[in-house]
């Protein structure tokens, strides 16, 4: 059974940091691109950051560039999202997702291209 389990969310003051983790099991996730998405109340789910299967290519939505860093440890089947200088507008449920295609050199940016999803972890940034 394929599982993605996020952890590391919580309540933090503006300017603070959090590190999200996504532990994968049930498939060799080291062969697949991974993404972090978020969804705030009343808004559509959006891609925050993505990383290709090897970790050699990453992409970010403009609003988090310079503040967030996505990384992966393929030996542990785990993907991370380091979030610094958090802002109230970063408040959302954060989801990790696994690509549907093997060895993609450029991580996809559309949610429909991701096959497996975690249950989400809440991040709340207070002002």
XYZ file of N, CA, C and O in Angstrom:
508
model
N 0.849 -1.190 0.000
C 0.000 0.000 0.000
C 0.885 1.241 0.000
O 1.761 1.382 0.834
N 0.621 2.129 -0.951
C 1.403 3.347 -1.062
C 0.938 4.359 -0.030
O -0.260 4.592 0.126
N 1.892 4.936 0.679
C 1.549 5.945 1.674
C 2.530 7.100 1.640
O 3.736 6.895 1.497
N 1.986 8.307 1.781
C 2.784 9.510 1.988
C 2.297 10.134 3.286
O 1.108 10.402 3.432
N 3.205 10.346 4.218
C 2.821 10.868 5.526
C 3.608 12.138 5.802
O 4.841 12.101 5.931
N 2.871 13.252 5.891
C 3.498 14.531 6.195
C 3.586 14.752 7.692
O 2.751 14.252 8.450
N 4.572 15.512 8.093
C 4.711 15.904 9.496
C 5.465 17.227 9.549
O 6.064 17.656 8.552
N 5.423 17.866 10.714
C 6.187 19.087 10.914
C 5.381 20.365 10.882
O 5.925 21.449 11.116
N 4.092 20.271 10.593
C 3.273 21.468 10.588
C 3.023 21.973 12.002
O 3.384 21.329 12.987
N 2.410 23.146 12.096
C 2.110 23.698 13.403
C 1.826 25.178 13.330
O 1.606 25.740 12.255
N 1.835 25.792 14.503
C 1.580 27.225 14.647
C 2.908 27.936 14.896
O 3.679 27.530 15.765
N 3.158 28.989 14.116
C 4.407 29.732 14.250
C 4.121 31.203 14.033
O 3.178 31.564 13.319
N 4.911 32.050 14.643
C 4.766 33.484 14.443
C 5.393 33.905 13.124
O 6.311 33.246 12.609
N 4.896 34.997 12.600
C 5.472 35.549 11.371
C 6.968 35.761 11.559
O 7.411 36.235 12.602
N 7.719 35.395 10.519
C 9.175 35.477 10.588
C 9.834 34.206 11.053
O 11.063 34.065 10.955
N 9.046 33.280 11.566
C 9.578 32.020 12.067
C 9.806 31.000 10.974
O 9.623 31.277 9.778
N 10.201 29.800 11.396
C 10.531 28.726 10.459
C 9.858 27.432 10.863
O 9.586 27.192 12.043
N 9.610 26.617 9.868
C 9.132 25.247 10.061
C 9.792 24.360 9.014
O 10.119 24.828 7.915
N 9.937 23.090 9.351
C 10.438 22.120 8.389
C 9.425 20.998 8.265
O 9.171 20.264 9.219
N 8.864 20.868 7.078
C 7.928 19.790 6.804
C 8.684 18.583 6.261
O 9.646 18.728 5.510
N 8.208 17.410 6.636
C 8.758 16.157 6.120
C 7.642 15.343 5.501
O 6.492 15.410 5.942
N 7.992 14.576 4.501
C 7.042 13.674 3.846
C 7.734 12.326 3.699
O 8.669 12.187 2.894
N 7.281 11.359 4.469
C 7.858 10.021 4.433
C 7.021 9.134 3.525
O 5.799 9.058 3.679
N 7.685 8.485 2.572
C 6.991 7.667 1.586
C 7.242 6.187 1.831
O 8.324 5.794 2.273
N 6.239 5.392 1.542
C 6.395 3.943 1.653
C 5.504 3.252 0.643
O 4.554 3.844 0.130
N 5.829 2.008 0.329
C 5.008 1.220 -0.575
C 5.400 1.317 -2.023
O 4.815 0.651 -2.875
N 6.385 2.129 -2.319
C 6.865 2.272 -3.697
C 8.271 2.840 -3.614
O 8.633 3.482 -2.621
N 9.059 2.646 -4.679
C 10.414 3.199 -4.697
C 10.326 4.663 -5.097
O 10.504 5.021 -6.272
N 10.073 5.514 -4.138
C 9.833 6.916 -4.435
C 11.078 7.653 -4.899
O 10.985 8.747 -5.431
N 12.229 7.049 -4.684
C 13.453 7.691 -5.156
C 13.478 7.822 -6.675
O 14.294 8.567 -7.214
N 12.617 7.120 -7.371
C 12.559 7.170 -8.831
C 11.567 8.203 -9.365
O 11.409 8.353 -10.578
N 10.875 8.897 -8.472
C 9.790 9.783 -8.876
C 10.014 11.214 -8.382
O 10.526 11.422 -7.279
N 9.595 12.168 -9.213
C 9.563 13.555 -8.760
C 8.535 13.691 -7.635
O 7.578 12.916 -7.547
N 8.757 14.694 -6.789
C 7.858 14.937 -5.662
C 7.509 16.420 -5.624
O 8.300 17.268 -6.045
N 6.339 16.702 -5.091
C 5.915 18.092 -4.981
C 5.289 18.382 -3.640
O 4.768 17.487 -2.973
N 5.378 19.648 -3.247
C 4.640 20.158 -2.096
C 3.595 21.145 -2.621
O 3.931 22.065 -3.371
N 2.354 20.914 -2.227
C 1.251 21.794 -2.582
C 0.666 22.370 -1.299
O 0.899 21.847 -0.199
N -0.127 23.418 -1.437
C -0.839 23.952 -0.289
C -2.208 24.450 -0.717
O -2.425 24.796 -1.877
N -3.121 24.434 0.248
C -4.473 24.916 -0.003
C -4.946 25.702 1.206
O -5.042 25.145 2.308
N -5.228 26.965 0.974
C -5.770 27.825 2.017
C -7.289 27.830 1.906
O -7.838 27.543 0.835
N -7.990 28.152 2.986
C -9.451 28.174 2.948
C -9.977 29.078 1.841
O -9.541 30.223 1.708
N -10.881 28.534 1.036
C -11.484 29.313 -0.025
C -10.620 29.506 -1.255
O -11.010 30.225 -2.181
N -9.457 28.875 -1.276
C -8.556 29.027 -2.410
C -8.274 27.670 -3.040
O -8.457 26.624 -2.425
N -7.799 27.713 -4.281
C -7.440 26.490 -4.982
C -6.089 25.972 -4.481
O -5.256 26.724 -3.988
N -5.920 24.667 -4.631
C -4.631 24.068 -4.284
C -3.570 24.578 -5.262
O -3.812 24.628 -6.476
N -2.414 24.941 -4.735
C -1.350 25.468 -5.581
C -0.029 24.754 -5.283
O 0.223 24.308 -4.151
N 0.779 24.654 -6.324
C 2.110 24.087 -6.149
C 2.980 25.080 -5.394
O 3.037 26.259 -5.730
N 3.668 24.603 -4.379
C 4.614 25.425 -3.634
C 6.029 25.186 -4.152
O 6.761 26.126 -4.444
N 6.398 23.905 -4.243
C 7.741 23.551 -4.687
C 7.728 22.133 -5.226
O 6.896 21.321 -4.819
N 8.638 21.852 -6.135
C 8.741 20.515 -6.703
C 10.211 20.174 -6.901
O 11.050 21.056 -7.066
N 10.491 18.868 -6.917
C 11.865 18.404 -7.060
C 11.867 17.154 -7.925
O 11.000 16.293 -7.779
N 12.839 17.075 -8.828
C 12.851 15.907 -9.708
C 13.366 14.673 -8.955
O 13.709 14.744 -7.776
N 13.416 13.541 -9.636
C 13.698 12.290 -8.950
C 15.077 12.263 -8.308
O 15.267 11.664 -7.252
N 16.051 12.938 -8.910
C 17.420 12.892 -8.394
C 17.715 14.016 -7.406
O 18.736 13.984 -6.711
N 16.848 15.018 -7.383
C 17.127 16.187 -6.545
C 17.900 17.264 -7.262
O 18.195 18.314 -6.681
N 18.223 17.038 -8.532
C 19.031 17.992 -9.274
C 18.267 19.147 -9.890
O 18.870 20.086 -10.418
N 16.951 19.086 -9.852
C 16.123 20.160 -10.403
C 15.002 20.466 -9.427
O 14.335 19.565 -8.921
N 14.844 21.749 -9.149
C 13.778 22.189 -8.263
C 13.061 23.384 -8.875
O 13.620 24.089 -9.735
N 11.836 23.591 -8.454
C 11.088 24.766 -8.883
C 10.225 25.243 -7.724
O 9.877 24.451 -6.832
N 9.908 26.542 -7.742
C 9.151 27.156 -6.649
C 8.141 28.134 -7.213
O 8.389 28.788 -8.235
N 7.041 28.274 -6.518
C 6.136 29.344 -6.872
C 6.778 30.665 -6.455
O 7.573 30.716 -5.499
N 6.462 31.730 -7.171
C 7.166 33.004 -6.969
C 7.083 33.505 -5.528
O 8.043 34.083 -5.007
N 5.952 33.279 -4.878
C 5.749 33.856 -3.554
C 6.639 33.245 -2.475
O 6.764 33.811 -1.387
N 7.263 32.098 -2.750
C 8.102 31.459 -1.729
C 9.576 31.431 -2.110
O 10.407 30.972 -1.312
N 9.899 31.896 -3.295
C 11.302 31.881 -3.726
C 12.167 32.688 -2.763
O 11.826 33.788 -2.371
N 13.297 32.098 -2.399
C 14.206 32.747 -1.457
C 13.860 32.488 -0.005
O 14.658 32.809 0.884
N 12.687 31.913 0.256
C 12.273 31.631 1.639
C 12.141 30.134 1.904
O 12.421 29.670 3.012
N 11.667 29.381 0.918
C 11.441 27.941 1.074
C 12.486 27.166 0.281
O 12.936 27.606 -0.778
N 12.827 25.984 0.800
C 13.752 25.098 0.108
C 13.219 23.672 0.146
O 12.935 23.149 1.229
N 13.094 23.073 -1.021
C 12.693 21.674 -1.099
C 13.942 20.821 -1.273
O 14.886 21.206 -1.971
N 13.946 19.669 -0.625
C 15.070 18.751 -0.746
C 14.557 17.334 -0.540
O 13.409 17.137 -0.141
N 15.397 16.370 -0.839
C 14.992 14.980 -0.652
C 16.179 14.146 -0.226
O 17.323 14.445 -0.570
N 15.882 13.091 0.511
C 16.861 12.087 0.901
C 16.343 10.765 0.379
O 15.467 10.140 0.988
N 16.849 10.360 -0.777
C 16.318 9.151 -1.408
C 16.630 7.884 -0.611
O 15.911 6.893 -0.719
N 17.666 7.907 0.166
C 17.981 6.748 1.000
C 16.905 6.531 2.068
O 16.710 5.407 2.541
N 16.230 7.611 2.427
C 15.186 7.536 3.457
C 13.784 7.660 2.866
O 12.804 7.684 3.623
N 13.692 7.782 1.529
C 12.378 7.975 0.891
C 11.626 9.125 1.555
O 10.429 9.015 1.860
N 12.315 10.221 1.767
C 11.727 11.358 2.463
C 12.018 12.642 1.691
O 13.130 12.831 1.177
N 11.006 13.492 1.627
C 11.137 14.806 1.009
C 10.874 15.855 2.085
O 10.023 15.663 2.965
N 11.615 16.960 2.006
C 11.508 18.002 3.013
C 11.116 19.334 2.367
O 11.393 19.584 1.192
N 10.508 20.171 3.173
C 10.258 21.554 2.779
C 10.666 22.433 3.952
O 9.974 22.467 4.970
N 11.800 23.104 3.806
C 12.253 24.050 4.812
C 11.616 25.395 4.519
O 11.788 25.941 3.429
N 10.889 25.915 5.486
C 10.162 27.166 5.304
C 10.684 28.202 6.284
O 10.553 28.023 7.502
N 11.287 29.248 5.753
C 11.830 30.328 6.568
C 11.081 31.624 6.300
O 10.378 31.757 5.300
N 11.258 32.575 7.182
C 10.621 33.902 7.032
C 9.137 33.751 6.715
O 8.616 34.382 5.783
N 8.465 32.936 7.477
C 7.060 32.642 7.211
C 6.197 33.879 7.373
O 6.458 34.745 8.221
N 5.165 33.940 6.538
C 4.228 35.056 6.531
C 2.820 34.528 6.791
O 2.535 33.361 6.507
N 1.922 35.372 7.296
C 0.544 34.910 7.514
C -0.091 34.333 6.252
O -0.898 33.398 6.348
N 0.269 34.849 5.100
C -0.305 34.334 3.847
C 0.206 32.945 3.477
O -0.287 32.339 2.520
N 1.167 32.417 4.217
C 1.610 31.038 4.022
C 0.702 30.045 4.746
O 0.863 28.825 4.585
N -0.225 30.550 5.532
C -1.138 29.683 6.265
C -1.969 28.841 5.299
O -2.623 29.372 4.397
N -1.923 27.529 5.482
C -2.625 26.600 4.593
C -2.408 25.185 5.091
O -1.585 24.943 5.986
N -3.128 24.261 4.480
C -2.809 22.848 4.637
C -1.801 22.492 3.546
O -2.031 22.788 2.370
N -0.713 21.898 3.944
C 0.354 21.534 3.019
C 0.316 20.036 2.743
O 0.238 19.227 3.675
N 0.384 19.700 1.455
C 0.327 18.308 1.020
C 1.588 17.955 0.231
O 2.056 18.756 -0.578
N 2.094 16.755 0.440
C 3.125 16.275 -0.470
C 2.470 15.310 -1.454
O 1.424 14.723 -1.176
N 3.107 15.193 -2.609
C 2.554 14.366 -3.673
C 3.681 13.736 -4.468
O 4.770 14.311 -4.592
N 3.393 12.553 -5.018
C 4.377 11.816 -5.799
C 3.954 11.757 -7.261
O 2.781 11.502 -7.576
N 4.916 11.975 -8.145
C 4.686 11.967 -9.587
C 4.204 10.596 -10.054
O 4.440 9.579 -9.392
N 3.546 10.583 -11.201
C 3.041 9.342 -11.773
C 3.995 8.709 -12.776
O 3.780 7.582 -13.203
N 5.058 9.438 -13.158
C 5.976 8.978 -14.204
C 7.375 8.824 -13.635
O 7.864 9.687 -12.907
N 8.031 7.727 -14.007
C 9.386 7.445 -13.534
C 10.421 8.409 -14.106
O 10.330 8.818 -15.261
N 11.404 8.754 -13.273
C 12.630 9.425 -13.724
C 12.404 10.697 -14.528
O 13.163 10.988 -15.451
N 11.389 11.458 -14.163
C 11.156 12.707 -14.877
C 12.261 13.688 -14.491
O 12.469 13.961 -13.313
N 12.935 14.259 -15.476
C 14.061 15.157 -15.183
C 13.596 16.541 -14.744
O 14.334 17.258 -14.072
N 12.376 16.913 -15.143
C 11.788 18.179 -14.707
C 10.503 17.854 -13.958
O 9.585 17.258 -14.523
N 10.454 18.216 -12.705
C 9.286 17.897 -11.883
C 8.056 18.615 -12.423
O 8.121 19.795 -12.759
N 6.946 17.923 -12.509
C 5.730 18.563 -13.022
C 5.190 19.612 -12.068
O 5.443 19.568 -10.869
N 4.442 20.549 -12.622
C 3.887 21.628 -11.813
C 2.368 21.545 -11.691
O 1.787 22.272 -10.897
N 1.729 20.681 -12.471
C 0.281 20.548 -12.403
C -0.096 19.426 -11.449
O 0.469 18.335 -11.502
N -1.080 19.671 -10.624
C -1.474 18.677 -9.626
C -1.974 17.391 -10.268
O -1.807 16.304 -9.711
N -2.550 17.478 -11.461
C -3.112 16.285 -12.103
C -2.035 15.278 -12.487
O -2.318 14.114 -12.755
N -0.785 15.733 -12.531
C 0.303 14.833 -12.913
C 0.864 14.072 -11.719
O 1.763 13.247 -11.882
N 0.344 14.335 -10.540
C 0.797 13.637 -9.341
C -0.203 12.540 -9.000
O -1.412 12.752 -8.993
N 0.331 11.367 -8.711
C -0.523 10.189 -8.553
C -0.919 9.926 -7.111
O -2.024 9.493 -6.834
N 0.007 10.155 -6.195
C -0.260 9.841 -4.787
C -0.129 11.100 -3.938
O 0.732 11.943 -4.200
N -0.980 11.165 -2.925
C -1.043 12.355 -2.077
C -1.040 11.956 -0.609
O -1.602 10.930 -0.219
N -0.434 12.822 0.202
C -0.523 12.646 1.634
C -1.813 13.237 2.169
O -2.616 13.811 1.430
N -1.997 13.112 3.475
C -3.231 13.571 4.102
C -3.190 15.060 4.442
O -4.218 15.651 4.748
N -2.014 15.651 4.384
C -1.885 17.078 4.641
C -1.476 17.381 6.070
O -1.778 16.626 6.997
N -0.797 18.507 6.235
C -0.420 18.987 7.558
C -0.678 20.495 7.617
O -0.372 21.222 6.667
N -1.287 20.934 8.697
C -1.694 22.335 8.826
C -0.500 23.195 9.227
O 0.233 22.867 10.170
N -0.339 24.294 8.514
C 0.635 25.313 8.866
C -0.123 26.610 9.104
O -0.864 27.071 8.231
N 0.043 27.167 10.286
C -0.627 28.414 10.634
C 0.423 29.421 11.074
O 1.211 29.145 11.979
N 0.424 30.576 10.409
C 1.389 31.626 10.712
C 0.625 32.817 11.281
O -0.231 33.390 10.603
N 0.926 33.164 12.512
C 0.237 34.274 13.159
C 1.015 35.569 12.949
O 2.242 35.575 12.865
N 0.265 36.660 12.895
C 0.899 37.976 12.646
C 1.293 38.650 13.944
O 0.946 38.223 15.023
